[in-house]
Coordinates of C-alpha atoms and ligand atoms in Angstrom, one line a residue:
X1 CA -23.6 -14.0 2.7
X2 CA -22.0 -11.9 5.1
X3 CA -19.2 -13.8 6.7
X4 CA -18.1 -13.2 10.3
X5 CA -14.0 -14.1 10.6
X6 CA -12.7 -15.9 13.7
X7 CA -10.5 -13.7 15.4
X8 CA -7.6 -13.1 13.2
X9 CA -4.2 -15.0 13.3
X10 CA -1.5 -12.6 13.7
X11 CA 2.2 -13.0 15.0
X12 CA 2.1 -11.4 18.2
X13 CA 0.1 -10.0 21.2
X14 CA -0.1 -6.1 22.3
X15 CA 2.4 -7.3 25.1
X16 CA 5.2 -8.6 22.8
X17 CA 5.4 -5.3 20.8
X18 CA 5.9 -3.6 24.4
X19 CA 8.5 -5.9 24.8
X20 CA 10.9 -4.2 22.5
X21 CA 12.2 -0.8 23.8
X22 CA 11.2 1.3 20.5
X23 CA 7.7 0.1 20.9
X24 CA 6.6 0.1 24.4
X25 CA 6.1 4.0 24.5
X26 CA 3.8 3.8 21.6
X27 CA 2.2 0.3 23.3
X28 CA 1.9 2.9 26.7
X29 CA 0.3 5.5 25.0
X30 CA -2.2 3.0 23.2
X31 CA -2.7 1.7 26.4
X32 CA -3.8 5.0 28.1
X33 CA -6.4 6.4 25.8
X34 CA -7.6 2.3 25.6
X35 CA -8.6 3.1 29.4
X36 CA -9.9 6.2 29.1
X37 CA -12.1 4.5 26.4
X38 CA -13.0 1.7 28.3
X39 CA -15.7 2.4 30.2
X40 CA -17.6 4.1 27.0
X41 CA -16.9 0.7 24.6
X42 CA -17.7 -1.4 27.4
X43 CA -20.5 -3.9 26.4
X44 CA -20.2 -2.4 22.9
X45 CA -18.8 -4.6 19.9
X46 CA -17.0 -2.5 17.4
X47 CA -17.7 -3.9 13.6
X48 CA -14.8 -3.7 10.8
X49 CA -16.6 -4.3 7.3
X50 CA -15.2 -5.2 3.8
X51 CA -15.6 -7.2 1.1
X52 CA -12.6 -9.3 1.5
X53 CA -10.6 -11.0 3.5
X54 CA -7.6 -11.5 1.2
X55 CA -5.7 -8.9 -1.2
X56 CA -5.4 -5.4 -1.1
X57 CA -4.0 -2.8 1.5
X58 CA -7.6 -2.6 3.4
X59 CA -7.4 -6.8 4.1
X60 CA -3.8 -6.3 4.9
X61 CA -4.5 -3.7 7.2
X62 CA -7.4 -4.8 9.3
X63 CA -5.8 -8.4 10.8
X64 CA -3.3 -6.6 13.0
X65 CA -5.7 -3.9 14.0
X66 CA -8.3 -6.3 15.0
X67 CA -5.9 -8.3 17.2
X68 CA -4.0 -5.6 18.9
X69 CA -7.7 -3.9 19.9
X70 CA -8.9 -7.3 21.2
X71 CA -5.5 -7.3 22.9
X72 CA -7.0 -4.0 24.8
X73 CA -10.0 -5.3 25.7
X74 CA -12.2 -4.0 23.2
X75 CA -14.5 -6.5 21.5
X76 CA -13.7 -5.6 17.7
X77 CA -14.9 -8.3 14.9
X78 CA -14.3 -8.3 11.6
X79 CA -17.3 -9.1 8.8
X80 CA -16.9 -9.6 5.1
X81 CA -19.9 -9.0 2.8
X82 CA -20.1 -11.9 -0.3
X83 CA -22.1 -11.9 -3.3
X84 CA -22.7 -14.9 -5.2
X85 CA -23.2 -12.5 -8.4
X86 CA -20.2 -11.8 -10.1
X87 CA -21.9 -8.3 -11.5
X88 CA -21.6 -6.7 -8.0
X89 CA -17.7 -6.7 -7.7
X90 CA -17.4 -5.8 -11.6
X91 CA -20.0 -2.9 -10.2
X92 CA -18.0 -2.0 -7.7
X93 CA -14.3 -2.3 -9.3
X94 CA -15.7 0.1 -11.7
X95 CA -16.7 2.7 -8.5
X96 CA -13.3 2.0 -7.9
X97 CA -11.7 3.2 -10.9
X98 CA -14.5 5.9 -11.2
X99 CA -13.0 7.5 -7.1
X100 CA -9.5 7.4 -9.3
X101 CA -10.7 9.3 -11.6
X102 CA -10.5 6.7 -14.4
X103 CA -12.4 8.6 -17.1
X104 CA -12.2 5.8 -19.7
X105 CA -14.9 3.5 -16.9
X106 CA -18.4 3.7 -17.6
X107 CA -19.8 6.8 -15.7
X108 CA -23.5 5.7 -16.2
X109 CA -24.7 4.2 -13.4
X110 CA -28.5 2.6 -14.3
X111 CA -31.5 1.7 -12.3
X112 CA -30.3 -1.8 -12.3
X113 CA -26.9 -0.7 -11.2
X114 CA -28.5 0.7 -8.6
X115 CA -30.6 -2.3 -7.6
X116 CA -28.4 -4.5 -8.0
X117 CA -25.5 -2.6 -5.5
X118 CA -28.9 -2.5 -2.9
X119 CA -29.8 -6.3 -3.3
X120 CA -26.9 -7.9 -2.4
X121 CA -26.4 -5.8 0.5
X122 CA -29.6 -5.9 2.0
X123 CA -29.0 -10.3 1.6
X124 CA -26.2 -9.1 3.7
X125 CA -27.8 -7.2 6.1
X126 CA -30.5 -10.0 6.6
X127 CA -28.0 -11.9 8.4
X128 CA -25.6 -9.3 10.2
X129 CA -29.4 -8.1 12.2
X130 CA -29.5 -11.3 13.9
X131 CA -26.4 -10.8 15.2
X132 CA -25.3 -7.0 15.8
X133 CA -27.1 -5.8 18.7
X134 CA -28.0 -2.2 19.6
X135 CA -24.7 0.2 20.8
X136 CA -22.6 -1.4 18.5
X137 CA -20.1 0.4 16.6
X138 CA -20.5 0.2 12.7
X139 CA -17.0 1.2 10.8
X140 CA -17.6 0.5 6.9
X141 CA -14.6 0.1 4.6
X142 CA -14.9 1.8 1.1
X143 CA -17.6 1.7 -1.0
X144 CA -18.9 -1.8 -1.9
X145 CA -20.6 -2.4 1.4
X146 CA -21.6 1.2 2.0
X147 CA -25.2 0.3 1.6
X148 CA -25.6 -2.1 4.2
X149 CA -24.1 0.5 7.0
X150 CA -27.3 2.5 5.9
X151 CA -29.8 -0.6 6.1
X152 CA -28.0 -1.3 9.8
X153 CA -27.8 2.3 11.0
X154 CA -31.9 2.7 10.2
X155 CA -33.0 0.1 11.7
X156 CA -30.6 -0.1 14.5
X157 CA -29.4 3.9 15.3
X158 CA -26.0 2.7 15.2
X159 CA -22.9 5.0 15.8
X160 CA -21.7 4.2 11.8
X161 CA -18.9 5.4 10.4
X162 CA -17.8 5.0 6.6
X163 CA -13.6 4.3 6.0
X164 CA -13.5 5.5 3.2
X165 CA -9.3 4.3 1.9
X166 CA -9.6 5.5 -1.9
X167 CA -9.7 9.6 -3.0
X168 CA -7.6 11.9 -6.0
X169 CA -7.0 15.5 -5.3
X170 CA -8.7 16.8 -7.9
X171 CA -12.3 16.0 -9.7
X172 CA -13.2 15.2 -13.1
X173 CA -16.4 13.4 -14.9
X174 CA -15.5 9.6 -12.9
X175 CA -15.2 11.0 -9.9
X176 CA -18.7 13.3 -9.5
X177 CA -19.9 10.1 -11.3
X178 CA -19.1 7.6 -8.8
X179 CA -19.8 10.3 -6.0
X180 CA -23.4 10.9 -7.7
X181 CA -24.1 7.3 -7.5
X182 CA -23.0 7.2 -3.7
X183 CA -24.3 10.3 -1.9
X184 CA -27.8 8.8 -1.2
X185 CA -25.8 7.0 1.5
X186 CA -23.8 9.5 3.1
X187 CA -26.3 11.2 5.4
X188 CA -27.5 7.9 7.6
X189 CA -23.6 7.4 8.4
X190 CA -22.9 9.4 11.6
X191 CA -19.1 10.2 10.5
X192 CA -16.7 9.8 8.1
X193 CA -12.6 9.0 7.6
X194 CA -10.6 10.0 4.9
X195 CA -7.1 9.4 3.8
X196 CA -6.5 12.9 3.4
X197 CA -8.5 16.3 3.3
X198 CA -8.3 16.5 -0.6
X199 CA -10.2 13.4 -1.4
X200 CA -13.2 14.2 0.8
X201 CA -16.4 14.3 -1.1
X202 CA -18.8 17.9 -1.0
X203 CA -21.6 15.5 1.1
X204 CA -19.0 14.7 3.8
X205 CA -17.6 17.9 4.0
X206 CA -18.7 19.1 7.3
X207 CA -18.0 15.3 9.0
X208 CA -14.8 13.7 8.8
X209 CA -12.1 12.8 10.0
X210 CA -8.2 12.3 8.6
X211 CA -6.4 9.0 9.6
X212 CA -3.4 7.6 7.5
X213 CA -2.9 4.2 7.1
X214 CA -0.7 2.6 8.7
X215 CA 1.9 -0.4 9.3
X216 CA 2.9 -3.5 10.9
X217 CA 6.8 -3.2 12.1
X218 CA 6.6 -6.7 12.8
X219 CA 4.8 -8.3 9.8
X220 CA 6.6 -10.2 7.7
X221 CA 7.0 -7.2 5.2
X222 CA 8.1 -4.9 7.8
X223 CA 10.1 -7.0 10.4
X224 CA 14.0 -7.0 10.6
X225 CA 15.6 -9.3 9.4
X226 CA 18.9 -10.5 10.2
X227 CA 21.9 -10.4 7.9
X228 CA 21.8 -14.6 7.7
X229 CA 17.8 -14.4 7.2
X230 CA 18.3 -12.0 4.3
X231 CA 20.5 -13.6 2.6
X232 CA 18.4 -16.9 3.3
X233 CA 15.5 -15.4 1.6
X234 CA 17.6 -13.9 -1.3
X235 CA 18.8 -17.6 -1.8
X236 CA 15.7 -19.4 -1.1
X237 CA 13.8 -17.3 -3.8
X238 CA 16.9 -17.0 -6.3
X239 CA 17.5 -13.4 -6.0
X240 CA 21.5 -14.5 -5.1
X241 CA 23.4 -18.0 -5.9
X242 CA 24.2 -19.6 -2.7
X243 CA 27.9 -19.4 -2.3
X244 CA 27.6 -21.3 1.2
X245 CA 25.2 -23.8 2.3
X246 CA 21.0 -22.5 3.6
X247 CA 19.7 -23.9 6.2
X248 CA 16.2 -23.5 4.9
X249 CA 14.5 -24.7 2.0
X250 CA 14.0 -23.2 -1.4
X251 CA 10.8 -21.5 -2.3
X252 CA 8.6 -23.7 -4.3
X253 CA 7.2 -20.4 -6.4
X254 CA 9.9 -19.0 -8.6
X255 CA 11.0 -15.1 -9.3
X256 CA 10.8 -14.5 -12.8
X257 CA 13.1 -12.0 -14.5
X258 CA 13.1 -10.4 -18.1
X259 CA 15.9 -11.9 -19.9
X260 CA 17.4 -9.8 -23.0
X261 CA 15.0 -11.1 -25.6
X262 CA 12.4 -10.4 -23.7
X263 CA 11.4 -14.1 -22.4
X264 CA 11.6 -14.7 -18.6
X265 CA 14.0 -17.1 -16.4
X266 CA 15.6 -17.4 -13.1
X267 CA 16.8 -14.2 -11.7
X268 CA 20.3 -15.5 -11.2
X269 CA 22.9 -12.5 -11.0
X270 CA 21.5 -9.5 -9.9
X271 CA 23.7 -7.4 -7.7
X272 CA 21.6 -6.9 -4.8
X273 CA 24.2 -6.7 -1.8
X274 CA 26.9 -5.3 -3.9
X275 CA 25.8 -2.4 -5.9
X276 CA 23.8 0.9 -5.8
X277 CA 20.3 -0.4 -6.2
X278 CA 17.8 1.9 -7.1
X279 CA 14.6 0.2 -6.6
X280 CA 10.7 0.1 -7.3
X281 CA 8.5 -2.6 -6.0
X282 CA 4.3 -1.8 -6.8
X283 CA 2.0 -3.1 -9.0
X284 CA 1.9 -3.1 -12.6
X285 CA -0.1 -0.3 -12.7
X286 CA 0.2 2.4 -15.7
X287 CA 0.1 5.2 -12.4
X288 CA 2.4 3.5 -10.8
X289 CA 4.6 5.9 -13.3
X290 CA 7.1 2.9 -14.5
X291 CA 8.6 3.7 -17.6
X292 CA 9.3 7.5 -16.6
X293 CA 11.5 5.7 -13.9
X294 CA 12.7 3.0 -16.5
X295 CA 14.0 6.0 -18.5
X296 CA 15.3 8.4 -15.8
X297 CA 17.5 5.6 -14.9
X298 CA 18.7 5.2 -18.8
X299 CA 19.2 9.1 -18.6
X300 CA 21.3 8.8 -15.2
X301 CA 23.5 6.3 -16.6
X302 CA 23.9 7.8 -20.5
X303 CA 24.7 11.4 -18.9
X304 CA 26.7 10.4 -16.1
X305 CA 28.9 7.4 -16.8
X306 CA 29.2 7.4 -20.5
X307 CA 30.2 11.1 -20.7
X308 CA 32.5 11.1 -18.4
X309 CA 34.8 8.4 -18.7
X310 CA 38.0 10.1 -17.9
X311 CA 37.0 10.5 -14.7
X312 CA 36.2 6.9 -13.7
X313 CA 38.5 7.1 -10.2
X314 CA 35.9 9.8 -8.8
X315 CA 33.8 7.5 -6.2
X316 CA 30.4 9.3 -7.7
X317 CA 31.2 8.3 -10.7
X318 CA 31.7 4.6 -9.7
X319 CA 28.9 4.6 -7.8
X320 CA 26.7 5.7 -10.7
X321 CA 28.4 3.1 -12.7
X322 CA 27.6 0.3 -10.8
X323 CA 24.4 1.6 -10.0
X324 CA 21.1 -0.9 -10.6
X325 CA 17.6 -0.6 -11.5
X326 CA 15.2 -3.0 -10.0
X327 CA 11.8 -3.0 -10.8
X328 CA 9.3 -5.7 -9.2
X329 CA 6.0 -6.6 -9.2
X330 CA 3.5 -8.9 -8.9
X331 CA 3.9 -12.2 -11.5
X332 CA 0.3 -10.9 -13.5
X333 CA 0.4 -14.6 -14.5
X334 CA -0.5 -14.8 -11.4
X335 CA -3.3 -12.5 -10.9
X336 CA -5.8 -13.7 -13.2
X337 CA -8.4 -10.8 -13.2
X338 CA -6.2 -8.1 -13.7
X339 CA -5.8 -8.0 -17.4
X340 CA -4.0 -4.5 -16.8
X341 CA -1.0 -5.7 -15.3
X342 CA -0.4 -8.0 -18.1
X343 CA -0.5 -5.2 -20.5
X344 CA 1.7 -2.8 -17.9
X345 CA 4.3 -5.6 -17.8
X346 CA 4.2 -5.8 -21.5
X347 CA 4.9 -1.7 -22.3
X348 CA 7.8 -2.3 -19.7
X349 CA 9.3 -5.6 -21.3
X350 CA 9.0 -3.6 -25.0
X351 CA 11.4 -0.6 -23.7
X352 CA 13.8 -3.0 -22.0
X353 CA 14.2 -5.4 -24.9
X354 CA 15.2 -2.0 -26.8
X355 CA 18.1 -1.3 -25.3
X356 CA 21.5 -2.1 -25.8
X357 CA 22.8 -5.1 -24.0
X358 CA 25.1 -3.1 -22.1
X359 CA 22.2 -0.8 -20.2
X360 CA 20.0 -4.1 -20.4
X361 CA 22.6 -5.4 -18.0
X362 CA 21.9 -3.0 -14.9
X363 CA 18.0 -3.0 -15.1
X364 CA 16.5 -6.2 -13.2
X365 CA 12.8 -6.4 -14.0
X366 CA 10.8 -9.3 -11.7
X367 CA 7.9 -10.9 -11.3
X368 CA 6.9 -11.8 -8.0
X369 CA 5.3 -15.3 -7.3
X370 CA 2.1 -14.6 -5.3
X371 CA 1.4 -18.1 -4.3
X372 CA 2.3 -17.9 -0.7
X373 CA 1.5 -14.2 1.2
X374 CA 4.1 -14.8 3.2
X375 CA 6.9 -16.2 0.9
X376 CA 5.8 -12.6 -1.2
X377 CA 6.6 -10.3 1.8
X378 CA 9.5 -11.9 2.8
X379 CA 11.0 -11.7 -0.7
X380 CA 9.3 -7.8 -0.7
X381 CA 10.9 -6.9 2.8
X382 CA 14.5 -8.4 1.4
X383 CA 14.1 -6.3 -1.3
X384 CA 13.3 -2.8 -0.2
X385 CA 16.7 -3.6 2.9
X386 CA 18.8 -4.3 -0.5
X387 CA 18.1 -1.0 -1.8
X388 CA 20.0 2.1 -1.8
X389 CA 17.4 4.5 -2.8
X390 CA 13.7 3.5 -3.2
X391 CA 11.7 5.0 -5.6
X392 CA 7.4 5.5 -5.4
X393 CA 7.2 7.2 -9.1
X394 CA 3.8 7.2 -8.8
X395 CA 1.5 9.3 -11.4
X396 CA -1.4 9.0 -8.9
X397 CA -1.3 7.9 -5.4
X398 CA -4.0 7.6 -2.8
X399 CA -1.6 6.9 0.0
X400 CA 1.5 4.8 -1.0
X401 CA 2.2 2.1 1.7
X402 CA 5.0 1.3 -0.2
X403 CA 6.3 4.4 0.4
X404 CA 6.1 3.8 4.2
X405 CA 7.5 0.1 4.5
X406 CA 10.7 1.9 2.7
X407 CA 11.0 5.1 4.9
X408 CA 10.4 2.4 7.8
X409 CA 13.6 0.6 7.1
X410 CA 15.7 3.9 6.9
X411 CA 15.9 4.3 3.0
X412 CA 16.0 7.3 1.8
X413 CA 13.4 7.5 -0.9
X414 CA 12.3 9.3 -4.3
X415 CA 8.7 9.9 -4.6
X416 CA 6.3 11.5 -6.5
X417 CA 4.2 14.7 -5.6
X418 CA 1.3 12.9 -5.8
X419 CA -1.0 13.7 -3.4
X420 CA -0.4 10.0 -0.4
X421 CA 3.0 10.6 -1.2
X422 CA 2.6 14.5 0.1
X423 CA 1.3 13.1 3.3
X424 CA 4.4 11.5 4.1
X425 CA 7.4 13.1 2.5
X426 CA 8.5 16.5 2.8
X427 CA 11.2 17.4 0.5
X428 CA 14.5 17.2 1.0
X429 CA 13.6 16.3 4.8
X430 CA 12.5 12.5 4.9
X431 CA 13.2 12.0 1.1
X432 CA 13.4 13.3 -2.4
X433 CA 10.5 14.3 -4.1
X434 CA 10.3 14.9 -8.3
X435 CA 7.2 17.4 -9.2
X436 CA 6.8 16.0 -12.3
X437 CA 6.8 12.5 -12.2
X438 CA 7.0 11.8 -16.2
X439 CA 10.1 13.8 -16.5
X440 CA 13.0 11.7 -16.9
X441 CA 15.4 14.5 -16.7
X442 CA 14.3 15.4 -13.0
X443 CA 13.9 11.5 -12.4
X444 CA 17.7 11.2 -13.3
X445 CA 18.7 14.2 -11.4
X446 CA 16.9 13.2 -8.1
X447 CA 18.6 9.7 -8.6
X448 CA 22.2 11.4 -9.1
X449 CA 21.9 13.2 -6.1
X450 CA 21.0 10.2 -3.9
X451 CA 23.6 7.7 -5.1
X452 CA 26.3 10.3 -5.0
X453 CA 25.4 11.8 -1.6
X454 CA 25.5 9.0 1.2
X455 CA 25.6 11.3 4.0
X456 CA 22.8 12.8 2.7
X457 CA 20.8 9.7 2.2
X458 CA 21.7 8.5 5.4
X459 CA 19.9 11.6 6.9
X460 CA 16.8 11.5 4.8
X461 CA 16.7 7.7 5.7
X462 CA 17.4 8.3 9.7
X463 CA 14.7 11.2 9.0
X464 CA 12.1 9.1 7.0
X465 CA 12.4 5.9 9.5
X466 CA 11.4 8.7 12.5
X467 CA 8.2 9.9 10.4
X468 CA 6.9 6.9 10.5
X469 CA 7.5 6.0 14.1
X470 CA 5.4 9.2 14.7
X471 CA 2.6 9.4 12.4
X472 CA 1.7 5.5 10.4
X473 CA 2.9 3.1 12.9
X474 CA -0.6 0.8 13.8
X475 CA -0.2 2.4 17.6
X476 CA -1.2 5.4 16.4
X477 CA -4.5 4.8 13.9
X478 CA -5.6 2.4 16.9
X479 CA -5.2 5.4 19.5
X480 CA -7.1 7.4 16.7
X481 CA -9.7 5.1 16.3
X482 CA -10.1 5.5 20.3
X483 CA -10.3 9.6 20.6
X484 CA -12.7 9.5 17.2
X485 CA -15.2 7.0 19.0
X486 CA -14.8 8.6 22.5
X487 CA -15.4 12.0 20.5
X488 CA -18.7 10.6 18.6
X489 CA -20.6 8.6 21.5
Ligands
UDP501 N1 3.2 -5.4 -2.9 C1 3.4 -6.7 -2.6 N2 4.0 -7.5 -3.6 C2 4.3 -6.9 -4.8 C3 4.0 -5.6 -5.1 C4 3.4 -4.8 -4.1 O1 3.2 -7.2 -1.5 O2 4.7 -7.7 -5.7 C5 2.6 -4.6 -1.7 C6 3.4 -3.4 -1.2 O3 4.5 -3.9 -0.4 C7 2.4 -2.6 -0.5 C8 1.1 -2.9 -1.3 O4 1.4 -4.0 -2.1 O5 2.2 -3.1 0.8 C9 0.7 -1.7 -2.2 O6 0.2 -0.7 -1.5 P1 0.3 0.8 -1.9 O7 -0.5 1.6 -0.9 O8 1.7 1.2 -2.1 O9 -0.4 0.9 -3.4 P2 -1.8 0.2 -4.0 O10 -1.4 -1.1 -4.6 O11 -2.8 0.0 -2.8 O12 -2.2 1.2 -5.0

């Protein structure tokens, strides 16, 4: 049942960020409203619960947070709720999809639905009362282990709060469904957090709060890297032939790329360092709005480099000539319960083995070994440095840290208007942004702009990296955790 996580390992103490000049105001700041909070956490454990300790943005999120707040001197733990029935995570996958607005999951939740969501959280509970005491500080991450925050909060008049990471802007049939099935819970919870105002449910209306999420500069996703280290992990992982001796060893896990015919080998000559790349790196998600992108770039090359062949010397046109596609995702081999990334992959692999050799040439499609976290990040952060514009196409998007981890490294990006990307891009300030994000024409248009205007890119880059300095580095959500508890006890 529940499982309590030692103290996470992360890369580096509070003190080491403040180490490095662009850091230590942030780390100063964090450090003031940490003292102003002292004496009101003091004695008080602060609980972060999920339901894993692997995968997804929420477990990716919570190690560094949980160190850096220790680092403070505020006793934060982290707890994972288990369930030895597989029933409860299909149960809550599909509450999941159903907050996405995924009208094609079941929205009829059943008594035994119902029991069965209550049961294994109250197994939980059993064993988190013997060890939370009373002042404690309850935060509860998304749905699956909203239950057991009620069970705690009842018996012990916790301050609990409810994280909730998921939302759409909009409501349909899933998402009164899935919010139906959850209200019950809502009113034992003394506050809530949202991602963004749009996505808060009717019941929470008059108690939440908005904090974005947020991300590591120094991870291994996010950290710099130096010329000879990116080229070391473009080697290592077979993004680029070694033209000169590495000093470190080849991953074991190999990138996969779509060859012509549609079967997969090594990556071999991509371009990355040379050319225009024009990248996209998410899962294989149908929202993540892949072949709109896929034929944008078709569009920007047929219209603007075929057409105009007399004018090859121009340096727009050479750019757009050279110009690249990448698009990279998870290996779905790889991720064996996600049976919608196989099919995603497929639908992508379909359009590319249609075109003609010639435009099969400049689009790079990859799958990303997942074997070692780390070894995936590294190849990840690589990536989005090697990219001259970044794209987030997504269709739907509830925040879009890959948005962030670009706008971090100072590329200038092309997202959609969907509703996480709106909380982070303005456009034609800190990026591009297409309205319609299954419109190739605007796609290609957006694209031109970018790869012919380098002083403009440069500014929305320089822009984009200063956005999230100010709003989603993890300073900043742990100074907001602060003020929200401060304001609540
Ligand atoms: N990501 C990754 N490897 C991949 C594809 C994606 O590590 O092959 C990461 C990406 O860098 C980002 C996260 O997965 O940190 C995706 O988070 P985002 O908020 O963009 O979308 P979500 O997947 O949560 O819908």
């Amino acid at each position: 049942m529940i499982t309590i996580l030692q103290r996470p390992e992360t890369k580096y103490s509070l003190d080491y960020y403040a180490g490095d000049p662009i850091f230590s105001g942030p780390v100063a700041d964090l450090k003031t409203a940490a003292k102003k909070a002292q004496n009101k956490l003091q004695g008080r454990t602060i609980w972060m619960i999920n339901s894993t300790a692997q995968g997804g943005g929420v477990a990716e999120m919570l190690p560094g947070l949980i160190t850096l707040m220790n680092d403070l001197g505020i006793d934060v733990k982290w707890g994972v709720i288990n369930s030895d029935d597989p029933e409860f995570f299909l149960l809550t996958k599909r509450i999941h999809n159903l907050i996405h607005g995924d009208e094609t999951s079941n929205t009829n939740f059943t008594e035994d639905d119902a029991q069965l969501f209550e049961s294994i959280n109250r197994k939980n509970a059993e064993k988190f009362k013997t060890i939370i005491k009373k002042g404690d500080i309850l935060v509860i991450h998304d749905p699956q282990p909203m239950p057991l925050g009620k069970i705690i909060a009842e018996e012990f008049g916790l301050l609990t709060i409810w994280r909730c990471h998921i939302g759409l802007d909009r409501h349909n049939n899933a998402t009164d469904a899935a919010w139906d099935f959850l209200k019950k819970y809502a009113p034992t919870y003394t506050h809530s957090i949202f991602t963004a105002p749009e996505y808060v449910p009717d019941f929470f209306q008059n108690n939440y709060s908005i904090i974005h999420p947020c991300i590591d500069p120094l991870s291994h996703k996010n950290q710099d890297l130096t010329v000879t280290k990116l080229t070391g992990i473009l080697c290592n992982s077979g993004l680029l032939p070694a033209y000169e001796p590495i000093a470190t060893p080849d991953y074991e896990a190999r990138i996969k790329k779509f060859l012509g015919d549609g079967t997969t080998g090594e990556p071999g000559e991509t371009g990355l360092l040379f050319r225009p790349v024009i990248t996209q790196i998410s899962r294989w998600d149908r929202l993540k709005g892949w072949l709109p992108l896929l034929d944008g770039f078709i569009k920007l090359k047929q219209e603007n480099i075929y057409r105009n062949e007399d004018d090859t010397n121009s340096s727009h046109i050479k750019r757009l000539q050279l110009s690249r596609l990448v698009l990279a995702g998870p290996d779905p081999t790889a991720v064996s319960d996600d049976p919608e990334g196989l099919e995603v992959v497929n639908q992508v692999r379909e359009r590319f083995i249609s075109l003609d050799s010639e435009l099969q040439k400049d689009i790079t499609i990859l799958l990303l070994p997942m074997e070692s976290a780390k070894e995936n990040s590294l190849i990840v952060n690589a990536l989005q440095r090697c990219a001259t514009v970044i794209v987030q196409n997504s269709i739907q998007e509830g925040f879009g840290l890959t948005a962030t981890e670009a706008m971090w490294k100072r590329k200038p990006v092309l997202v959609s208007s969907a509703s996480g990307l709106k909380q982070q891009v303005s456009d034609n300030i800190n990026g591009l942004m297409v309205m319609d994000p299954e419109d190739p024409f605007e796609i290609s248009e957006c694209l031109r702009k970018l790869i012919t205007n380098p002083g403009m890119a440069y500014n929305l880059g320089r822009n984009a990296q200063r956005s999230v300095y100010d709003h989603f580095l993890i300073f900043r959500q742990i100074t907001q955790y602060l003020e929200l508890f401060m304001r609540l006890l």
